[in-house]
Amino acid sequence: MVSGTKIESGGGPIRYGMVGGGQGAFIGGVHRIAARIDGEFVLVAGALSSSPERAKASGAELGLDPERNYGSFQEMAKAEARRPDGIEAVAIVTPNHMHYPAAKAFLEAGIHVICDKPLTSTLADAKKLAALVEKSGKVFVLTHNYTGYPMIRQAREMIQKGQLGDIRVVQAEYPQDWLTEKAEDTGSKQAAWRVDPKQSGVGGSTGDIGTHAYNLARFVTGLELDSLSADLDAFVKGRLLDDNAHVMLRFKGGAKGMIWASQVAPGNENGLKLRVYGTKGGIEWVQADPNYLWFTPFGEPKRLITRGGAGAGPAAARVSRVPPGHPEGYLEGFATIYAEAARAIRAARKKNGKPAKDVVYPTVQDGVEGVAFVEACVKSSKKNAAWTKL
Amino acid sequence: MVSGTKIESGGGPIRYGMVGGGQGAFIGGVHRIAARIDGEFVLVAGALSSSPERAKASGAELGLDPERNYGSFQEMAKAEARRPDGIEAVAIVTPNHMHYPAAKAFLEAGIHVICDKPLTSTLADAKKLAALVEKSGKVFVLTHNYTGYPMIRQAREMIQKGQLGDIRVVQAEYPQDWLTEKAEDTGSKQAAWRVDPKQSGVGGSTGDIGTHAYNLARFVTGLELDSLSADLDAFVKGRLLDDNAHVMLRFKGGAKGMIWASQVAPGNENGLKLRVYGTKGGIEWVQADPNYLWFTPFGEPKRLITRGGAGAGPAAARVSRVPPGHPEGYLEGFATIYAEAARAIRAARKKNGKPAKDVVYPTVQDGVEGVAFVEACVKSSKKNAAWTKL
Amino acid sequence: MVSGTKIESGGGPIRYGMVGGGQGAFIGGVHRIAARIDGEFVLVAGALSSSPERAKASGAELGLDPERNYGSFQEMAKAEARRPDGIEAVAIVTPNHMHYPAAKAFLEAGIHVICDKPLTSTLADAKKLAALVEKSGKVFVLTHNYTGYPMIRQAREMIQKGQLGDIRVVQAEYPQDWLTEKAEDTGSKQAAWRVDPKQSGVGGSTGDIGTHAYNLARFVTGLELDSLSADLDAFVKGRLLDDNAHVMLRFKGGAKGMIWASQVAPGNENGLKLRVYGTKGGIEWVQADPNYLWFTPFGEPKRLITRGGAGAGPAAARVSRVPPGHPEGYLEGFATIYAEAARAIRAARKKNGKPAKDVVYPTVQDGVEGVAFVEACVKSSKKNAAWTKL
Amino acid sequence: MVSGTKIESGGGPIRYGMVGGGQGAFIGGVHRIAARIDGEFVLVAGALSSSPERAKASGAELGLDPERNYGSFQEMAKAEARRPDGIEAVAIVTPNHMHYPAAKAFLEAGIHVICDKPLTSTLADAKKLAALVEKSGKVFVLTHNYTGYPMIRQAREMIQKGQLGDIRVVQAEYPQDWLTEKAEDTGSKQAAWRVDPKQSGVGGSTGDIGTHAYNLARFVTGLELDSLSADLDAFVKGRLLDDNAHVMLRFKGGAKGMIWASQVAPGNENGLKLRVYGTKGGIEWVQADPNYLWFTPFGEPKRLITRGGAGAGPAAARVSRVPPGHPEGYLEGFATIYAEAARAIRAARKKNGKPAKDVVYPTVQDGVEGVAFVEACVKSSKKNAAWTKL
């Protein structure tokens, strides 16, 4: 039924290490599952916390070889670079402000990097990191995981093939509710660092989820931004970073868009939704029900394309694992980013090797643009929503 | 099960006439059904077209008494005012630019007015009309029909009772697709007048549907607007009025909102949707499935309240006609506006009579505000989306 | 957009009377709204209750002429038959056991009959009534109202045109929850007569809602029943009639089906649903969201056909009143039965007049089959679900 | 947010082998992903096909050690039993008729078994296998994978806690469409063995998917079956096994149920759905959208419980991996069966070790009952749907 990702590879899996993701963290565990799903990666080293004690305790829990269970990422980068069986790649899953120094250390040690988003906590860091990546020649994969969903690949392919005609309107939103009250004051570690400018950067909801919405719109439509107008709020008293963002977009070529990101919208868990309308048709996709894509060609009945079902094309099929009607979810989409990373890293094992043309993942340039988006939102909002370029 | 609207009244029905709504028109037929549903009105006169011939042919088709089948509204206003069995009310269902002169004629003739939206094609006319209404002491009902849906009444009641806490965010949208291509050039009379500034006024999608979204947001939340920032487009070449509108809202007191109105979004028929979020919970309502209201109290499971079902209160019950699970639709919601109008008109039959406190309908003031909204959108958009007050 | 039902007719409306439907009743009010929606009927007489006092009080409330506000249907049939302006049609909306004597009285008086379902409380009565209808030559319309929904007409048309191929499987269900507890003991008049064999006949859920599901399956597919196997329960202690029915169907020609009817399924309001599958495709329709029809041609993407939208054909269009995206509901579907009745009655005004070929409504024969269905269910269930013919 | 499955265990992973699941197979790949997701298993041996050549080629592709890449399961059982680092568990993913001999070989070799469903192709084999399991004292896990979905665990917990009251009605269905046409004649290996009585046993749709529906109903409600009445069809000409099944259920204690299983219902991919109604409330769950559970307490608004969201209890939380709003799917549910197997196997590593009380998985007894269900359906259908006990 589904050709899908080749599930296991004949060659050996990729040895990787992890920075961050120890006890009490959330996204590290997600990365580890994602890395395991297709059997392409094996975790052999870690510096799992900024606290050496917690790092070691976390690594022991995961069964890491004590020798490769490091107290700091600096130590890990050095030691692994020296080992003949050292890691080929590192996954960086720390709060935002640590992405840059950690990525720098591993790139300079000749190790490929898989990095959580947003890329960095400042645009300056982001640009420096992009330069480092280029200089290093290493693979750099940013885990804008929603780009791994099969029906997102499907939507992108349909737009590339012209099935929507010229794009006119993009509506993206990412509402959540978990910061409706002041969770950062009641012991949520997840909340605490996300609302702290020192760890997150200048964006709150814009950085945490707005970037996802923006990245997804860009990934699916291929449109480039001209400028944006943003009206940000921190509705919860005493919160320093935005928890609700209203953004109007003007794309080059005349298309228009809106983004709504919120962490204070009760009843929304991870309500990421993308709608795109062109001269010939529209598409609609909702993250919480990711196996469906509405396709609405103008003047014809609405069609519901299902992952793996009739009407789904090769771009979706190559990242699917199970037949239609058996839902794939968040972890599988995340795993697809890892699978694409694996293809890129395997290609890099060979001299002048390049991944196949259909291998697609978010790059450091996407990351720079994401941070630029956040900073532009903040800048615009401070100027009474003045139109601002990235 | 449902107490509901008292379906038939013991007293005699209200005699009414209609201006516009003849052959080839759409909304006139809707008004006539709406007027019939609860048995409160009887159509006895008409000036059904601006063309006297078409007016008379249309009236004959409806079985109007030839004597009361008029060639113009001026004639009708005069003649009916003189009759002992003359109309008590008139329904005005012409293109926008005729609302003002027609309403003026009937108000001055001492006849109550039920008028389609938007109120007028210019803000100047709107304000003059409001003054006339006040002076006349007559009932004036604007058919912002979506305010007649039971679950909209329910949402409003819940917000008034504080069940959402302090409102922070309002998301309203009204996408359609019928003007994706240039329907005005292919013989659609409905399209032709709506894109003609002389008949519609300065707003296209803003006036036709944006006002509905704005009015609904205001009706449900009770929030007052401080200012708006609008980015309007006419995506179809040669179209003079906007067919897509992106609007950011700032309400007095600090709440924020967004409105998206579009006539070029393929796959959307009448996609009016309202979402409101407060400190304690949220609500979500979709016009195409109007018998449902999502209520999402923060930290509790989501609840789907159905029209007439458990959890629905008196404000919804008084405008419901059938038990839960049997869907009511657009015509019933429209009929509720007529039912409220009937209550107001019956009250006005008595000296110093006033309708009961729970009788609610859109007024001429709502109409003035709607036209002000359209003009503010256009003004803001011309100034590069500058923040603009109504 | 939508051609639709011609909303008002040039000729005069049909004068009708009503039997039953007085104070405290539910379905009578529905009939009256349905009769008004298209302006084809005017209520001029009534015998609105089996209690003469309540009948007269109810008629006064509705503003009936005191002379035509009768204390019994017998009196009304006689008196109206004698009047030059007597009623042309009567609507019978009493409990089931009164359908037969009332219909008999009016047919014998030369008056057309619109009758609520099920046709009668016994099969013997049903057959006698069918004979009377034939002998009388009068129009007899049974209000299996769900057949009036546009998308049901659409489904029927698609099956007639062969778009589903040969039908193999029919799944129909009608779950409700209002009799989960013993509502008949707590003052619900609606519940009381429905669970009383003297007023309802031998079927409880089978008669009240199972017949709807069965009728709808028959109407849409055109399949004829060979035999059924039924397992009925009265789950609520002391209840005499079934409140839950499981039925397997064998159609002539080899298709199979299932019906589930229940009044004890919490969370279901009026959950009527029909699914039909053939060699070439399937359809799915849900009463609570009646403006949508899923069409699933085998091997193609699923299509959601909307009332009035692309892909909807003439059978749906002729019974639609408003454009797509503006939902029509239960009352409009019900009104379509009245509109079809009006067409049949208008045709009957002329000597040898016949309604147009596309006029479709449930007949007395459908009513006989419905009662036969109920009796066969009860008979089968008593014989341990033995296969039983109608 | 979510406590969830402890993702990685401190101890070493469980070494396992696989029988079946080589090139061209489907479910083997699913098992391998499921085994990897929580990091509890490592694949070290295989006899991946009944053809030795294909077996070895498949194992090579998966990177198996050539020494442990066996040509037959018999050979594998013997060899692994002798190795000090031999497998602790085997996953059997062959066509049904091979489950029994393969399971027998490994149980007799002292190796735990994880086996695909249905348990065997005959009831006789099933009973023999159950006896073997008991004698062996080994862990035996049947992959009725749908029991691994968090919201299924949630539903089961709610019923156990009495939140639905006494269960009255169970509605289970599993429609598919992939055998609408004669796929077995057009090269689908998946179709070919499933419609072959020698490989599948006496049941077609009953065995492949009906057992899932039955098992799920039993798992969630805890009700025991008294008897069933089944009407089976093979709609596609020349097909030997049923492709559509209508089944009525009578449970001990008086509850009733229906099961519909079909492979010829166009538009249905894997439409497994379960609805349960009791005296106090109902639940509804759909496999294609598995992160939602409707809970409908009688007389209260409907509630939508989301995986990990408010209202979800510990039984769901312990098998969840990511926060609410990030969908988990089929593979995660499948992985939960493997996670439960791992807990049971880890417990069995210790003398007299027992898994914690909340470890739940389908057992060999469930498998015996499943095969009995299939045989009872076939037997009943042959006797004109006579009531039949398991």
PDB file of C-alpha atoms in Angstrom, chain D residues 115-202:
ATOM      1  CA  CYS D 115       2.377 -13.004  18.629  1.00  0.00           C
ATOM      2  CA  ASP D 116       0.269 -11.254  16.034  1.00  0.00           C
ATOM      3  CA  LYS D 117      -3.499 -11.801  16.019  1.00  0.00           C
ATOM      4  CA  PRO D 118      -5.630 -13.799  15.457  1.00  0.00           C
ATOM      5  CA  LEU D 119      -3.963 -16.295  17.729  1.00  0.00           C
ATOM      6  CA  THR D 120      -4.192 -19.245  15.341  1.00  0.00           C
ATOM      7  CA  SER D 121      -6.119 -20.387  12.289  1.00  0.00           C
ATOM      8  CA  THR D 122      -8.179 -22.973  14.205  1.00  0.00           C
ATOM      9  CA  LEU D 123      -9.748 -23.101  17.622  1.00  0.00           C
ATOM     10  CA  ALA D 124      -8.119 -26.484  18.237  1.00  0.00           C
ATOM     11  CA  ASP D 125      -4.673 -24.962  17.724  1.00  0.00           C
ATOM     12  CA  ALA D 126      -5.616 -22.036  19.923  1.00  0.00           C
ATOM     13  CA  LYS D 127      -6.532 -24.267  22.825  1.00  0.00           C
ATOM     14  CA  LYS D 128      -3.396 -26.337  22.465  1.00  0.00           C
ATOM     15  CA  LEU D 129      -1.353 -23.167  22.448  1.00  0.00           C
ATOM     16  CA  ALA D 130      -3.019 -21.870  25.582  1.00  0.00           C
ATOM     17  CA  ALA D 131      -2.147 -25.098  27.337  1.00  0.00           C
ATOM     18  CA  LEU D 132       1.442 -24.813  26.170  1.00  0.00           C
ATOM     19  CA  VAL D 133       1.696 -21.285  27.456  1.00  0.00           C
ATOM     20  CA  GLU D 134       0.430 -22.286  30.838  1.00  0.00           C
ATOM     21  CA  LYS D 135       2.803 -25.213  31.037  1.00  0.00           C
ATOM     22  CA  SER D 136       5.765 -23.126  29.935  1.00  0.00           C
ATOM     23  CA  GLY D 137       5.274 -20.290  32.392  1.00  0.00           C
ATOM     24  CA  LYS D 138       6.517 -17.941  29.699  1.00  0.00           C
ATOM     25  CA  VAL D 139       5.153 -14.513  28.900  1.00  0.00           C
ATOM     26  CA  PHE D 140       2.779 -14.586  25.948  1.00  0.00           C
ATOM     27  CA  VAL D 141       1.551 -11.309  24.487  1.00  0.00           C
ATOM     28  CA  LEU D 142      -0.991 -11.079  21.676  1.00  0.00           C
ATOM     29  CA  THR D 143      -0.746  -7.862  19.676  1.00  0.00           C
ATOM     30  CA  HIS D 144      -4.329  -6.713  19.728  1.00  0.00           C
ATOM     31  CA  ASN D 145      -2.666  -3.387  19.306  1.00  0.00           C
ATOM     32  CA  TYR D 146      -5.733  -1.169  19.625  1.00  0.00           C
ATOM     33  CA  THR D 147      -5.800  -1.952  23.337  1.00  0.00           C
ATOM     34  CA  GLY D 148      -2.624   0.104  23.560  1.00  0.00           C
ATOM     35  CA  TYR D 149      -4.262   3.407  22.661  1.00  0.00           C
ATOM     36  CA  PRO D 150      -4.326   5.756  25.655  1.00  0.00           C
ATOM     37  CA  MET D 151      -7.955   6.750  25.214  1.00  0.00           C
ATOM     38  CA  ILE D 152      -8.966   3.104  25.101  1.00  0.00           C
ATOM     39  CA  ARG D 153      -7.248   2.674  28.444  1.00  0.00           C
ATOM     40  CA  GLN D 154      -9.102   5.791  29.576  1.00  0.00           C
ATOM     41  CA  ALA D 155     -12.470   4.381  28.477  1.00  0.00           C
ATOM     42  CA  ARG D 156     -11.783   1.097  30.218  1.00  0.00           C
ATOM     43  CA  GLU D 157     -10.815   2.866  33.422  1.00  0.00           C
ATOM     44  CA  MET D 158     -13.956   4.993  33.354  1.00  0.00           C
ATOM     45  CA  ILE D 159     -16.171   1.954  32.934  1.00  0.00           C
ATOM     46  CA  GLN D 160     -14.351   0.096  35.680  1.00  0.00           C
ATOM     47  CA  LYS D 161     -14.914   3.072  37.961  1.00  0.00           C
ATOM     48  CA  GLY D 162     -18.623   3.008  37.169  1.00  0.00           C
ATOM     49  CA  GLN D 163     -18.815   6.329  35.340  1.00  0.00           C
ATOM     50  CA  LEU D 164     -21.140   4.832  32.719  1.00  0.00           C
ATOM     51  CA  GLY D 165     -23.276   2.918  35.231  1.00  0.00           C
ATOM     52  CA  ASP D 166     -24.495  -0.490  34.145  1.00  0.00           C
ATOM     53  CA  ILE D 167     -23.654  -1.130  30.512  1.00  0.00           C
ATOM     54  CA  ARG D 168     -26.648  -1.701  28.263  1.00  0.00           C
ATOM     55  CA  VAL D 169     -25.504  -1.320  24.660  1.00  0.00           C
ATOM     56  CA  VAL D 170     -22.207  -1.830  22.832  1.00  0.00           C
ATOM     57  CA  GLN D 171     -21.746  -0.764  19.208  1.00  0.00           C
ATOM     58  CA  ALA D 172     -18.492  -1.802  17.563  1.00  0.00           C
ATOM     59  CA  GLU D 173     -17.560  -1.570  13.918  1.00  0.00           C
ATOM     60  CA  TYR D 174     -14.521  -1.987  11.740  1.00  0.00           C
ATOM     61  CA  PRO D 175     -15.182  -1.099   8.103  1.00  0.00           C
ATOM     62  CA  GLN D 176     -12.467  -1.091   5.454  1.00  0.00           C
ATOM     63  CA  ASP D 177     -12.628  -0.833   1.690  1.00  0.00           C
ATOM     64  CA  TRP D 178      -9.468  -2.404   0.370  1.00  0.00           C
ATOM     65  CA  LEU D 179     -11.140  -5.646  -0.750  1.00  0.00           C
ATOM     66  CA  THR D 180     -14.042  -3.916  -2.552  1.00  0.00           C
ATOM     67  CA  GLU D 181     -12.604  -5.297  -5.754  1.00  0.00           C
ATOM     68  CA  LYS D 182     -10.741  -8.562  -6.131  1.00  0.00           C
ATOM     69  CA  ALA D 183      -7.347  -7.392  -4.931  1.00  0.00           C
ATOM     70  CA  GLU D 184      -6.264 -10.989  -4.336  1.00  0.00           C
ATOM     71  CA  ASP D 185      -6.203 -11.497  -8.099  1.00  0.00           C
ATOM     72  CA  THR D 186      -4.101  -8.467  -8.841  1.00  0.00           C
ATOM     73  CA  GLY D 187      -0.922  -9.248  -7.019  1.00  0.00           C
ATOM     74  CA  SER D 188      -1.552  -8.038  -3.481  1.00  0.00           C
ATOM     75  CA  LYS D 189       0.257 -10.477  -1.218  1.00  0.00           C
ATOM     76  CA  GLN D 190      -1.530  -8.941   1.761  1.00  0.00           C
ATOM     77  CA  ALA D 191      -4.889  -9.714   0.172  1.00  0.00           C
ATOM     78  CA  ALA D 192      -3.940 -13.131  -1.105  1.00  0.00           C
ATOM     79  CA  TRP D 193      -3.222 -14.840   2.197  1.00  0.00           C
ATOM     80  CA  ARG D 194      -6.045 -13.129   4.019  1.00  0.00           C
ATOM     81  CA  VAL D 195      -8.668 -14.618   1.679  1.00  0.00           C
ATOM     82  CA  ASP D 196      -7.080 -18.075   1.652  1.00  0.00           C
ATOM     83  CA  PRO D 197      -8.709 -20.429   4.180  1.00  0.00           C
ATOM     84  CA  LYS D 198      -5.510 -22.471   4.429  1.00  0.00           C
ATOM     85  CA  GLN D 199      -3.557 -19.516   5.719  1.00  0.00           C
ATOM     86  CA  SER D 200      -6.253 -17.489   7.460  1.00  0.00           C
ATOM     87  CA  GLY D 201      -8.616 -20.078   8.867  1.00  0.00           C
ATOM     88  CA  VAL D 202     -12.398 -20.040   8.454  1.00  0.00           C
TER      89      VAL D 202
END
